[in-house]
């Protein structure tokens, strides 16, 4: 199918697969691999009857399984309830069921990570494919599978892959395959390992160090530290000094002989601003964050602890999470996972409940080298070494296939273009065991077993909250964090290292191999607290630097949400009635934006003698406003439009001369806390810029802003209609519903490339749980569960999330015999 003429309404458009270019240049992120595609798949919409007819099949089927008998029932929310006599039998059924609901999503994600988009899309996705092939995610996934295949988790992963392939063989394929005119390859266990790499890169893969190194060359280190502070001052870290830890486990404190070499700038020889900007398109998306909190039974109305979690990730069609319930003799677990991963990642089992937020740990480094004139060798510790070179082919639809050279050093892959290069070390490029940890979570029988499983949660670094039915609570930072060493001394990781000199080495790390992790922060020294009375996380600073002996991160979230979490919890626990689920719902739906507090100069600037009457009226509206980003609020609309405009007028002159766009702009904390003495206002007056930004904001509202045009209240600029199908076909996107919240409120919503609460969950271990998805559990357009949760999500409603086997029988698996395929 190279092209076709398709009537849509009264139009006829000529369509080609080579029109289907993709924006997935970030490598398939955990924030939603589907959403970046939309801008490039628009216009390819041959809605033929054959294609539409391939979607959905609700027949009850009896199917054979080589792993044993199982049943799958679907409840009124489209959630599958899998019941089986063994875990392999259960996860074969899970594979079949995930593929029935989300097969195109599975295939698109693994194509990104394998570097195989161009095979079905054409040459426009070559940059994405080249980057992902050079990074070697597939080799790292193979190392994972080598590590896990002979473990109990390996049999479950292999069974899942066989289940996916059984669904592919049964057909019919989802309509997206008909539109693109290709059939998916068989799913393999390595593809599931790739999903772990995809998720982890989306949460920890950052080129921030490269950007800051370039900016230091332009502005100097003092200005860069002012604009991108390594430590945002606030009094709301996750582990507060007065909190302490319970007996049996303590937060590590800095010892007298624990030294860390201070931050220093390394030379970024070879890479230009343009090259770094290009690489930045492949990193984790901006604004990825989450909320979570745990409250012990000492402070709840039921006497049982409560866990709440709402990860803030890209909002896509279908959602990036998939909800499932799995019941076996060894486990009873319900929650959400990423399609392609067999096991519940966030959820609850018979003994406990758990959730995650991103910890922000720095687990990636960059190295430059002295290279010989021919470019064949690099110097390392005084010795010339040959690059590890391989030739890899990238298939290209409708064009010549491409062959690229992949080069690697002792530290990791070289990512280069036009002779400019830098090597990358990232913890996810070695064999990791996170899939094993998540598998064991479902079977854990309380805090001690759950904590033991967490030792194997190597990547990504996450802030884990947990509570069990016995009343125990837990906060634990997961993952492997390197201790960089230069000449035997620990150094910070927020610089580019001289790889030839052996700077910033990671002991115990082997790219694409089986690492020992000897030179990494020991599990016992990761930030943690056992049995906290209550604790909240929102991607803020984990612990004060002077209480921790290791370099942990170069940056965190700006603290607006973290401060709000602590304020709400402290007020309720210290002076209010016992905490209940209704209160925790109100926290997840809270829309108070603390940025307005930091913008305390705005209203005076709008109401002083120099302000025009129109601005004075706006100032009076904001003076009366309560700082809440409610959909019906005029003040919220004005403030949101002003922040966007103020960001432009403050940062645009500074960065436009360097041909740098918004991706380089500092965060909102810097923007709103930069005082009159700041470098940003050396030649400009802050109050005048604030007024100018409001004039620009009002002009946008009056008619020239793609987001705010014609809006009279905030909800008209914040709605779910921005959540589109990858093909960009309006009919396949989600309906438009107004919602509340901003990127800096607990009820989180970011328009544009939409992001926000990708799953809301509140759970009492061993008791009642409730949750909601931003869309529906099915990716099949004709399913009643395509978007049936969307309106409730937008309005802050929840649905029950129990672990009872329920619903309509759809699949019955009958025991058979057979095998599987690894690769």
mmCIF file with all atom_site columns, C-alpha atoms in Angstrom, residues 447-549:
data_model
loop_
_atom_site.group_PDB
_atom_site.id
_atom_site.type_symbol
_atom_site.label_atom_id
_atom_site.label_alt_id
_atom_site.label_comp_id
_atom_site.label_asym_id
_atom_site.label_entity_id
_atom_site.label_seq_id
_atom_site.pdbx_PDB_ins_code
_atom_site.Cartn_x
_atom_site.Cartn_y
_atom_site.Cartn_z
_atom_site.occupancy
_atom_site.B_iso_or_equiv
_atom_site.pdbx_formal_charge
_atom_site.auth_seq_id
_atom_site.auth_comp_id
_atom_site.auth_asym_id
_atom_site.auth_atom_id
_atom_site.pdbx_PDB_model_num
ATOM 1   C CA . UNK A 1 447 ? 6.725  -5.086 54.321 1.00 0.00 ? 447 UNK A CA 1
ATOM 2   C CA . UNK A 1 448 ? 9.769  -7.305 54.864 1.00 0.00 ? 448 UNK A CA 1
ATOM 3   C CA . UNK A 1 449 ? 9.195  -9.350 51.709 1.00 0.00 ? 449 UNK A CA 1
ATOM 4   C CA . UNK A 1 450 ? 8.317  -6.250 49.730 1.00 0.00 ? 450 UNK A CA 1
ATOM 5   C CA . UNK A 1 451 ? 11.484 -4.508 50.882 1.00 0.00 ? 451 UNK A CA 1
ATOM 6   C CA . UNK A 1 452 ? 13.579 -7.543 49.991 1.00 0.00 ? 452 UNK A CA 1
ATOM 7   C CA . UNK A 1 453 ? 12.097 -7.539 46.469 1.00 0.00 ? 453 UNK A CA 1
ATOM 8   C CA . UNK A 1 454 ? 12.914 -3.829 46.184 1.00 0.00 ? 454 UNK A CA 1
ATOM 9   C CA . UNK A 1 455 ? 16.630 -4.650 46.472 1.00 0.00 ? 455 UNK A CA 1
ATOM 10  C CA . UNK A 1 456 ? 16.315 -5.925 42.899 1.00 0.00 ? 456 UNK A CA 1
ATOM 11  C CA . UNK A 1 457 ? 14.601 -2.770 41.619 1.00 0.00 ? 457 UNK A CA 1
ATOM 12  C CA . UNK A 1 458 ? 17.713 -1.533 39.779 1.00 0.00 ? 458 UNK A CA 1
ATOM 13  C CA . UNK A 1 459 ? 16.156 1.011  37.417 1.00 0.00 ? 459 UNK A CA 1
ATOM 14  C CA . UNK A 1 460 ? 14.587 3.570  37.270 1.00 0.00 ? 460 UNK A CA 1
ATOM 15  C CA . UNK A 1 461 ? 15.334 5.414  40.502 1.00 0.00 ? 461 UNK A CA 1
ATOM 16  C CA . UNK A 1 462 ? 11.959 5.957  42.141 1.00 0.00 ? 462 UNK A CA 1
ATOM 17  C CA . UNK A 1 463 ? 10.452 7.158  45.394 1.00 0.00 ? 463 UNK A CA 1
ATOM 18  C CA . UNK A 1 464 ? 8.460  4.151  46.570 1.00 0.00 ? 464 UNK A CA 1
ATOM 19  C CA . UNK A 1 465 ? 5.692  4.387  49.162 1.00 0.00 ? 465 UNK A CA 1
ATOM 20  C CA . UNK A 1 466 ? 4.181  1.225  50.610 1.00 0.00 ? 466 UNK A CA 1
ATOM 21  C CA . UNK A 1 467 ? 1.874  0.104  53.400 1.00 0.00 ? 467 UNK A CA 1
ATOM 22  C CA . UNK A 1 468 ? 0.727  -3.354 54.460 1.00 0.00 ? 468 UNK A CA 1
ATOM 23  C CA . UNK A 1 469 ? -2.322 -4.820 56.181 1.00 0.00 ? 469 UNK A CA 1
ATOM 24  C CA . UNK A 1 470 ? -0.357 -5.120 59.453 1.00 0.00 ? 470 UNK A CA 1
ATOM 25  C CA . UNK A 1 471 ? -0.071 -1.328 59.621 1.00 0.00 ? 471 UNK A CA 1
ATOM 26  C CA . UNK A 1 472 ? 3.548  -1.046 58.490 1.00 0.00 ? 472 UNK A CA 1
ATOM 27  C CA . UNK A 1 473 ? 4.565  1.850  56.220 1.00 0.00 ? 473 UNK A CA 1
ATOM 28  C CA . UNK A 1 474 ? 7.625  2.446  54.060 1.00 0.00 ? 474 UNK A CA 1
ATOM 29  C CA . UNK A 1 475 ? 9.420  5.077  52.034 1.00 0.00 ? 475 UNK A CA 1
ATOM 30  C CA . UNK A 1 476 ? 12.345 3.797  49.946 1.00 0.00 ? 476 UNK A CA 1
ATOM 31  C CA . UNK A 1 477 ? 14.318 5.238  47.049 1.00 0.00 ? 477 UNK A CA 1
ATOM 32  C CA . UNK A 1 478 ? 14.935 2.472  44.525 1.00 0.00 ? 478 UNK A CA 1
ATOM 33  C CA . UNK A 1 479 ? 17.566 1.946  41.875 1.00 0.00 ? 479 UNK A CA 1
ATOM 34  C CA . UNK A 1 480 ? 21.307 1.951  41.318 1.00 0.00 ? 480 UNK A CA 1
ATOM 35  C CA . UNK A 1 481 ? 23.002 5.331  41.751 1.00 0.00 ? 481 UNK A CA 1
ATOM 36  C CA . UNK A 1 482 ? 26.664 5.510  40.695 1.00 0.00 ? 482 UNK A CA 1
ATOM 37  C CA . UNK A 1 483 ? 29.418 6.903  42.901 1.00 0.00 ? 483 UNK A CA 1
ATOM 38  C CA . UNK A 1 484 ? 31.626 8.649  40.347 1.00 0.00 ? 484 UNK A CA 1
ATOM 39  C CA . UNK A 1 485 ? 35.313 8.678  41.110 1.00 0.00 ? 485 UNK A CA 1
ATOM 40  C CA . UNK A 1 486 ? 38.220 10.624 39.686 1.00 0.00 ? 486 UNK A CA 1
ATOM 41  C CA . UNK A 1 487 ? 41.681 9.641  40.988 1.00 0.00 ? 487 UNK A CA 1
ATOM 42  C CA . UNK A 1 488 ? 39.916 7.595  43.644 1.00 0.00 ? 488 UNK A CA 1
ATOM 43  C CA . UNK A 1 489 ? 37.885 10.524 45.011 1.00 0.00 ? 489 UNK A CA 1
ATOM 44  C CA . UNK A 1 490 ? 34.081 10.846 44.709 1.00 0.00 ? 490 UNK A CA 1
ATOM 45  C CA . UNK A 1 491 ? 32.915 13.617 42.387 1.00 0.00 ? 491 UNK A CA 1
ATOM 46  C CA . UNK A 1 492 ? 29.586 15.093 41.396 1.00 0.00 ? 492 UNK A CA 1
ATOM 47  C CA . UNK A 1 493 ? 28.007 13.907 38.178 1.00 0.00 ? 493 UNK A CA 1
ATOM 48  C CA . UNK A 1 494 ? 26.788 17.260 36.861 1.00 0.00 ? 494 UNK A CA 1
ATOM 49  C CA . UNK A 1 495 ? 29.676 17.801 34.461 1.00 0.00 ? 495 UNK A CA 1
ATOM 50  C CA . UNK A 1 496 ? 31.061 16.318 31.253 1.00 0.00 ? 496 UNK A CA 1
ATOM 51  C CA . UNK A 1 497 ? 34.004 14.056 32.061 1.00 0.00 ? 497 UNK A CA 1
ATOM 52  C CA . UNK A 1 498 ? 37.332 13.606 30.323 1.00 0.00 ? 498 UNK A CA 1
ATOM 53  C CA . UNK A 1 499 ? 36.991 9.972  29.356 1.00 0.00 ? 499 UNK A CA 1
ATOM 54  C CA . UNK A 1 500 ? 40.585 9.708  28.204 1.00 0.00 ? 500 UNK A CA 1
ATOM 55  C CA . UNK A 1 501 ? 41.775 10.633 31.696 1.00 0.00 ? 501 UNK A CA 1
ATOM 56  C CA . UNK A 1 502 ? 39.414 8.149  33.333 1.00 0.00 ? 502 UNK A CA 1
ATOM 57  C CA . UNK A 1 503 ? 37.363 10.830 35.079 1.00 0.00 ? 503 UNK A CA 1
ATOM 58  C CA . UNK A 1 504 ? 34.036 10.000 36.649 1.00 0.00 ? 504 UNK A CA 1
ATOM 59  C CA . UNK A 1 505 ? 34.397 6.222  36.484 1.00 0.00 ? 505 UNK A CA 1
ATOM 60  C CA . UNK A 1 506 ? 31.627 3.864  37.660 1.00 0.00 ? 506 UNK A CA 1
ATOM 61  C CA . UNK A 1 507 ? 33.124 0.834  39.391 1.00 0.00 ? 507 UNK A CA 1
ATOM 62  C CA . UNK A 1 508 ? 31.178 -2.360 38.838 1.00 0.00 ? 508 UNK A CA 1
ATOM 63  C CA . UNK A 1 509 ? 29.394 -1.187 35.679 1.00 0.00 ? 509 UNK A CA 1
ATOM 64  C CA . UNK A 1 510 ? 29.628 -3.060 32.394 1.00 0.00 ? 510 UNK A CA 1
ATOM 65  C CA . UNK A 1 511 ? 27.693 -1.627 29.430 1.00 0.00 ? 511 UNK A CA 1
ATOM 66  C CA . UNK A 1 512 ? 25.546 -4.337 27.817 1.00 0.00 ? 512 UNK A CA 1
ATOM 67  C CA . UNK A 1 513 ? 26.873 -6.861 30.340 1.00 0.00 ? 513 UNK A CA 1
ATOM 68  C CA . UNK A 1 514 ? 26.170 -8.242 33.805 1.00 0.00 ? 514 UNK A CA 1
ATOM 69  C CA . UNK A 1 515 ? 27.310 -5.549 36.262 1.00 0.00 ? 515 UNK A CA 1
ATOM 70  C CA . UNK A 1 516 ? 28.330 -6.127 39.873 1.00 0.00 ? 516 UNK A CA 1
ATOM 71  C CA . UNK A 1 517 ? 27.210 -2.611 40.914 1.00 0.00 ? 517 UNK A CA 1
ATOM 72  C CA . UNK A 1 518 ? 30.091 -2.595 43.431 1.00 0.00 ? 518 UNK A CA 1
ATOM 73  C CA . UNK A 1 519 ? 30.810 1.115  42.978 1.00 0.00 ? 519 UNK A CA 1
ATOM 74  C CA . UNK A 1 520 ? 27.212 2.242  43.454 1.00 0.00 ? 520 UNK A CA 1
ATOM 75  C CA . UNK A 1 521 ? 25.376 3.567  46.507 1.00 0.00 ? 521 UNK A CA 1
ATOM 76  C CA . UNK A 1 522 ? 24.591 0.491  48.631 1.00 0.00 ? 522 UNK A CA 1
ATOM 77  C CA . UNK A 1 523 ? 20.931 -0.300 49.138 1.00 0.00 ? 523 UNK A CA 1
ATOM 78  C CA . UNK A 1 524 ? 21.320 0.282  52.880 1.00 0.00 ? 524 UNK A CA 1
ATOM 79  C CA . UNK A 1 525 ? 22.504 3.834  52.183 1.00 0.00 ? 525 UNK A CA 1
ATOM 80  C CA . UNK A 1 526 ? 19.725 4.856  49.811 1.00 0.00 ? 526 UNK A CA 1
ATOM 81  C CA . UNK A 1 527 ? 17.328 7.440  51.299 1.00 0.00 ? 527 UNK A CA 1
ATOM 82  C CA . UNK A 1 528 ? 14.602 5.580  53.176 1.00 0.00 ? 528 UNK A CA 1
ATOM 83  C CA . UNK A 1 529 ? 12.357 5.570  56.208 1.00 0.00 ? 529 UNK A CA 1
ATOM 84  C CA . UNK A 1 530 ? 10.611 2.580  57.710 1.00 0.00 ? 530 UNK A CA 1
ATOM 85  C CA . UNK A 1 531 ? 7.285  3.157  59.434 1.00 0.00 ? 531 UNK A CA 1
ATOM 86  C CA . UNK A 1 532 ? 6.965  6.895  58.822 1.00 0.00 ? 532 UNK A CA 1
ATOM 87  C CA . UNK A 1 533 ? 3.816  8.258  60.504 1.00 0.00 ? 533 UNK A CA 1
ATOM 88  C CA . UNK A 1 534 ? 3.036  10.105 57.288 1.00 0.00 ? 534 UNK A CA 1
ATOM 89  C CA . UNK A 1 535 ? 5.082  11.245 54.328 1.00 0.00 ? 535 UNK A CA 1
ATOM 90  C CA . UNK A 1 536 ? 4.527  12.877 50.927 1.00 0.00 ? 536 UNK A CA 1
ATOM 91  C CA . UNK A 1 537 ? 6.496  12.963 47.683 1.00 0.00 ? 537 UNK A CA 1
ATOM 92  C CA . UNK A 1 538 ? 6.111  15.218 44.660 1.00 0.00 ? 538 UNK A CA 1
ATOM 93  C CA . UNK A 1 539 ? 9.523  14.993 42.923 1.00 0.00 ? 539 UNK A CA 1
ATOM 94  C CA . UNK A 1 540 ? 10.987 17.577 45.278 1.00 0.00 ? 540 UNK A CA 1
ATOM 95  C CA . UNK A 1 541 ? 14.409 17.299 46.901 1.00 0.00 ? 541 UNK A CA 1
ATOM 96  C CA . UNK A 1 542 ? 14.609 13.893 48.590 1.00 0.00 ? 542 UNK A CA 1
ATOM 97  C CA . UNK A 1 543 ? 16.875 14.867 51.486 1.00 0.00 ? 543 UNK A CA 1
ATOM 98  C CA . UNK A 1 544 ? 18.976 17.856 52.531 1.00 0.00 ? 544 UNK A CA 1
ATOM 99  C CA . UNK A 1 545 ? 22.462 17.593 51.071 1.00 0.00 ? 545 UNK A CA 1
ATOM 100 C CA . UNK A 1 546 ? 24.160 18.030 54.439 1.00 0.00 ? 546 UNK A CA 1
ATOM 101 C CA . UNK A 1 547 ? 22.400 14.917 55.724 1.00 0.00 ? 547 UNK A CA 1
ATOM 102 C CA . UNK A 1 548 ? 23.484 12.622 52.909 1.00 0.00 ? 548 UNK A CA 1
ATOM 103 C CA . UNK A 1 549 ? 27.010 11.398 52.119 1.00 0.00 ? 549 UNK A CA 1
#
